[in-house]
PDB file of C-alpha atoms in Angstrom:
ATOM      1  CA  MET A  11      -2.634  29.847  -5.041  1.00 45.00           C
ATOM      2  CA  SER A  12       0.142  29.675  -7.471  1.00 51.00           C
ATOM      3  CA  GLU A  13      -0.032  26.763 -10.010  1.00 64.00           C
ATOM      4  CA  SER A  14       2.360  23.793  -9.992  1.00 76.00           C
ATOM      5  CA  PRO A  15       4.395  23.672 -13.323  1.00 89.00           C
ATOM      6  CA  LEU A  16       4.113  20.885 -15.974  1.00 93.00           C
ATOM      7  CA  LEU A  17       6.643  18.312 -15.282  1.00 93.00           C
ATOM      8  CA  SER A  18       9.311  17.582 -17.701  1.00 94.00           C
ATOM      9  CA  ASP A  19       9.918  14.762 -19.609  1.00 94.00           C
ATOM     10  CA  ALA A  20      12.690  13.591 -17.392  1.00 96.00           C
ATOM     11  CA  GLN A  21      10.781  14.443 -14.421  1.00 95.00           C
ATOM     12  CA  ARG A  22       8.057  12.662 -15.349  1.00 95.00           C
ATOM     13  CA  GLN A  23      10.324   9.677 -16.407  1.00 96.00           C
ATOM     14  CA  ARG A  24      11.960   9.774 -12.780  1.00 97.00           C
ATOM     15  CA  LEU A  25       8.611   9.362 -11.631  1.00 97.00           C
ATOM     16  CA  ARG A  26       7.726   6.335 -13.538  1.00 97.00           C
ATOM     17  CA  HIS A  27      11.171   4.932 -12.486  1.00 98.00           C
ATOM     18  CA  ARG A  28      10.623   5.472  -8.805  1.00 98.00           C
ATOM     19  CA  PHE A  29       7.058   4.224  -9.222  1.00 98.00           C
ATOM     20  CA  GLU A  30       7.887   1.122 -11.127  1.00 98.00           C
ATOM     21  CA  THR A  31      10.902   0.186  -8.462  1.00 98.00           C
ATOM     22  CA  LEU A  32       8.067   0.621  -5.544  1.00 98.00           C
ATOM     23  CA  ARG A  33       5.901  -1.820  -7.619  1.00 98.00           C
ATOM     24  CA  ALA A  34       8.134  -4.375  -7.536  1.00 98.00           C
ATOM     25  CA  GLN A  35       8.792  -4.422  -4.102  1.00 98.00           C
ATOM     26  CA  LEU A  36       5.250  -4.545  -3.058  1.00 98.00           C
ATOM     27  CA  GLY A  37       5.623  -7.375  -5.626  1.00 97.00           C
ATOM     28  CA  GLU A  38       8.442  -9.410  -3.530  1.00 98.00           C
ATOM     29  CA  LEU A  39       6.207  -8.864  -0.316  1.00 98.00           C
ATOM     30  CA  ASP A  40       5.028 -12.162   1.132  1.00 97.00           C
ATOM     31  CA  TRP A  41       2.064 -13.124   3.259  1.00 98.00           C
ATOM     32  CA  LEU A  42       0.547  -9.712   5.225  1.00 98.00           C
ATOM     33  CA  CYS A  43      -1.275  -9.622   8.057  1.00 98.00           C
ATOM     34  CA  GLN A  44      -2.563  -6.443   9.995  1.00 97.00           C
ATOM     35  CA  GLY A  45      -2.692  -6.290  14.113  1.00 97.00           C
ATOM     36  CA  SER A  46      -0.293  -6.811  16.974  1.00 97.00           C
ATOM     37  CA  LEU A  47       1.139  -9.563  18.794  1.00 97.00           C
ATOM     38  CA  ILE A  48       0.864  -9.286  22.886  1.00 95.00           C
ATOM     39  CA  HIS A  49       3.497 -11.439  25.111  1.00 94.00           C
ATOM     40  CA  ALA A  50       0.890 -13.178  27.980  1.00 87.00           C
ATOM     41  CA  PRO A  51       3.132 -14.878  30.170  1.00 82.00           C
ATOM     42  CA  PRO A  52       3.551 -17.780  30.884  1.00 84.00           C
ATOM     43  CA  GLY A  53       4.568 -18.784  27.460  1.00 83.00           C
ATOM     44  CA  ALA A  54       1.220 -17.682  25.935  1.00 92.00           C
ATOM     45  CA  TRP A  55       0.709 -15.184  22.882  1.00 96.00           C
ATOM     46  CA  ARG A  56      -2.026 -13.153  21.505  1.00 97.00           C
ATOM     47  CA  TRP A  57      -3.264 -11.576  18.489  1.00 97.00           C
ATOM     48  CA  THR A  58      -5.050  -8.813  17.961  1.00 97.00           C
ATOM     49  CA  ARG A  59      -6.761  -7.387  15.278  1.00 97.00           C
ATOM     50  CA  LYS A  60      -9.614  -5.792  13.754  1.00 96.00           C
ATOM     51  CA  ARG A  61     -12.264  -7.330  11.795  1.00 96.00           C
ATOM     52  CA  GLU A  62     -15.320  -6.019  10.681  1.00 96.00           C
ATOM     53  CA  GLY A  63     -15.305  -2.652  12.900  1.00 95.00           C
ATOM     54  CA  LYS A  64     -14.226  -4.883  15.785  1.00 97.00           C
ATOM     55  CA  THR A  65     -11.334  -5.822  17.757  1.00 97.00           C
ATOM     56  CA  VAL A  66     -10.519  -9.414  17.946  1.00 97.00           C
ATOM     57  CA  THR A  67      -7.867 -11.137  20.213  1.00 96.00           C
ATOM     58  CA  LEU A  68      -7.055 -14.743  19.533  1.00 96.00           C
ATOM     59  CA  ALA A  69      -4.696 -17.245  21.413  1.00 95.00           C
ATOM     60  CA  VAL A  70      -1.645 -18.252  19.092  1.00 96.00           C
ATOM     61  CA  SER A  71       1.425 -20.897  18.916  1.00 94.00           C
ATOM     62  CA  LEU A  72       5.188 -19.933  19.220  1.00 93.00           C
ATOM     63  CA  ALA A  73       5.246 -21.167  15.640  1.00 95.00           C
ATOM     64  CA  GLN A  74       2.610 -18.945  14.662  1.00 97.00           C
ATOM     65  CA  THR A  75       3.827 -16.303  16.208  1.00 96.00           C
ATOM     66  CA  GLN A  76       6.952 -16.224  14.298  1.00 96.00           C
ATOM     67  CA  LEU A  77       4.572 -16.533  11.064  1.00 98.00           C
ATOM     68  CA  LEU A  78       2.618 -13.782  12.125  1.00 98.00           C
ATOM     69  CA  ARG A  79       5.608 -11.822  13.375  1.00 98.00           C
ATOM     70  CA  ARG A  80       6.658 -11.501   9.788  1.00 98.00           C
ATOM     71  CA  ALA A  81       3.475 -11.297   7.984  1.00 98.00           C
ATOM     72  CA  ILE A  82       2.479  -7.974   9.850  1.00 98.00           C
ATOM     73  CA  ALA A  83       6.180  -6.286   9.424  1.00 98.00           C
ATOM     74  CA  GLN A  84       5.602  -7.137   5.928  1.00 98.00           C
ATOM     75  CA  GLN A  85       1.804  -5.602   6.169  1.00 98.00           C
ATOM     76  CA  ARG A  86       3.572  -2.592   7.596  1.00 98.00           C
ATOM     77  CA  GLN A  87       5.980  -2.263   4.584  1.00 98.00           C
ATOM     78  CA  ALA A  88       3.059  -2.514   1.971  1.00 98.00           C
ATOM     79  CA  GLU A  89       1.448   0.113   3.304  1.00 98.00           C
ATOM     80  CA  GLY A  90       4.360   2.688   3.357  1.00 98.00           C
ATOM     81  CA  LEU A  91       5.177   1.374  -0.338  1.00 98.00           C
ATOM     82  CA  LEU A  92       1.431   2.271  -0.911  1.00 98.00           C
ATOM     83  CA  ALA A  93       1.476   5.721   0.357  1.00 98.00           C
ATOM     84  CA  GLN A  94       4.573   6.398  -1.817  1.00 98.00           C
ATOM     85  CA  MET A  95       2.872   5.107  -4.565  1.00 98.00           C
ATOM     86  CA  ARG A  96      -0.015   7.536  -4.083  1.00 98.00           C
ATOM     87  CA  ALA A  97       1.780  10.268  -3.539  1.00 98.00           C
ATOM     88  CA  LEU A  98       3.396   9.905  -6.611  1.00 97.00           C
ATOM     89  CA  SER A  99       0.459   9.128  -8.251  1.00 97.00           C
ATOM     90  CA  GLU A 100      -0.763  12.493  -7.361  1.00 96.00           C
ATOM     91  CA  GLU A 101       1.952  14.233  -8.576  1.00 95.00           C
ATOM     92  CA  TYR A 102       1.936  12.669 -12.099  1.00 95.00           C
ATOM     93  CA  VAL A 103      -1.847  13.206 -12.276  1.00 93.00           C
ATOM     94  CA  LEU A 104      -1.416  16.746 -10.845  1.00 92.00           C
ATOM     95  CA  ARG A 105       1.433  17.945 -12.927  1.00 93.00           C
ATOM     96  CA  SER A 106       1.335  15.944 -16.087  1.00 91.00           C
ATOM     97  CA  VAL A 107      -1.179  17.951 -17.871  1.00 88.00           C
ATOM     98  CA  PRO A 108      -2.603  21.521 -17.650  1.00 86.00           C
ATOM     99  CA  ASP A 109      -5.480  21.621 -14.832  1.00 82.00           C
ATOM    100  CA  VAL A 110      -8.203  23.633 -14.863  1.00 81.00           C
ATOM    101  CA  ARG A 111      -8.390  27.362 -14.789  1.00 77.00           C
ATOM    102  CA  ARG A 112      -9.030  28.448 -11.270  1.00 73.00           C
ATOM    103  CA  ARG A 113     -10.829  31.755  -9.900  1.00 76.00           C
ATOM    104  CA  ARG A 114      -9.455  34.084  -7.302  1.00 80.00           C
ATOM    105  CA  LYS A 115     -10.622  34.196  -4.046  1.00 80.00           C
ATOM    106  CA  ARG A 116     -12.563  37.311  -3.341  1.00 80.00           C
ATOM    107  CA  LYS A 117     -12.035  38.696  -0.329  1.00 75.00           C
TER     108      LYS A 117
END
């Protein structure tokens, strides 16, 4: 396995800038909820989510549905932003300073 070259100062600055942009976007999010909404006619809505390892379903009003729809979308956005931040963090940590010497695998 070949070693990854260390990041240049300019590459580290680009990573830091991208990370800070993602952090700012994360900070702009409002309420967060996990789960999904299911329309259960006539005119009823159900919110389903995991709680303590169990699936929980709750009947919700139309007004609650509107709030939940936005909160669920923002939760998914937050998860996407965090995944990008983790990837950038890994690259920074693994390529900013020299790592340990690894032995070659024996055949």
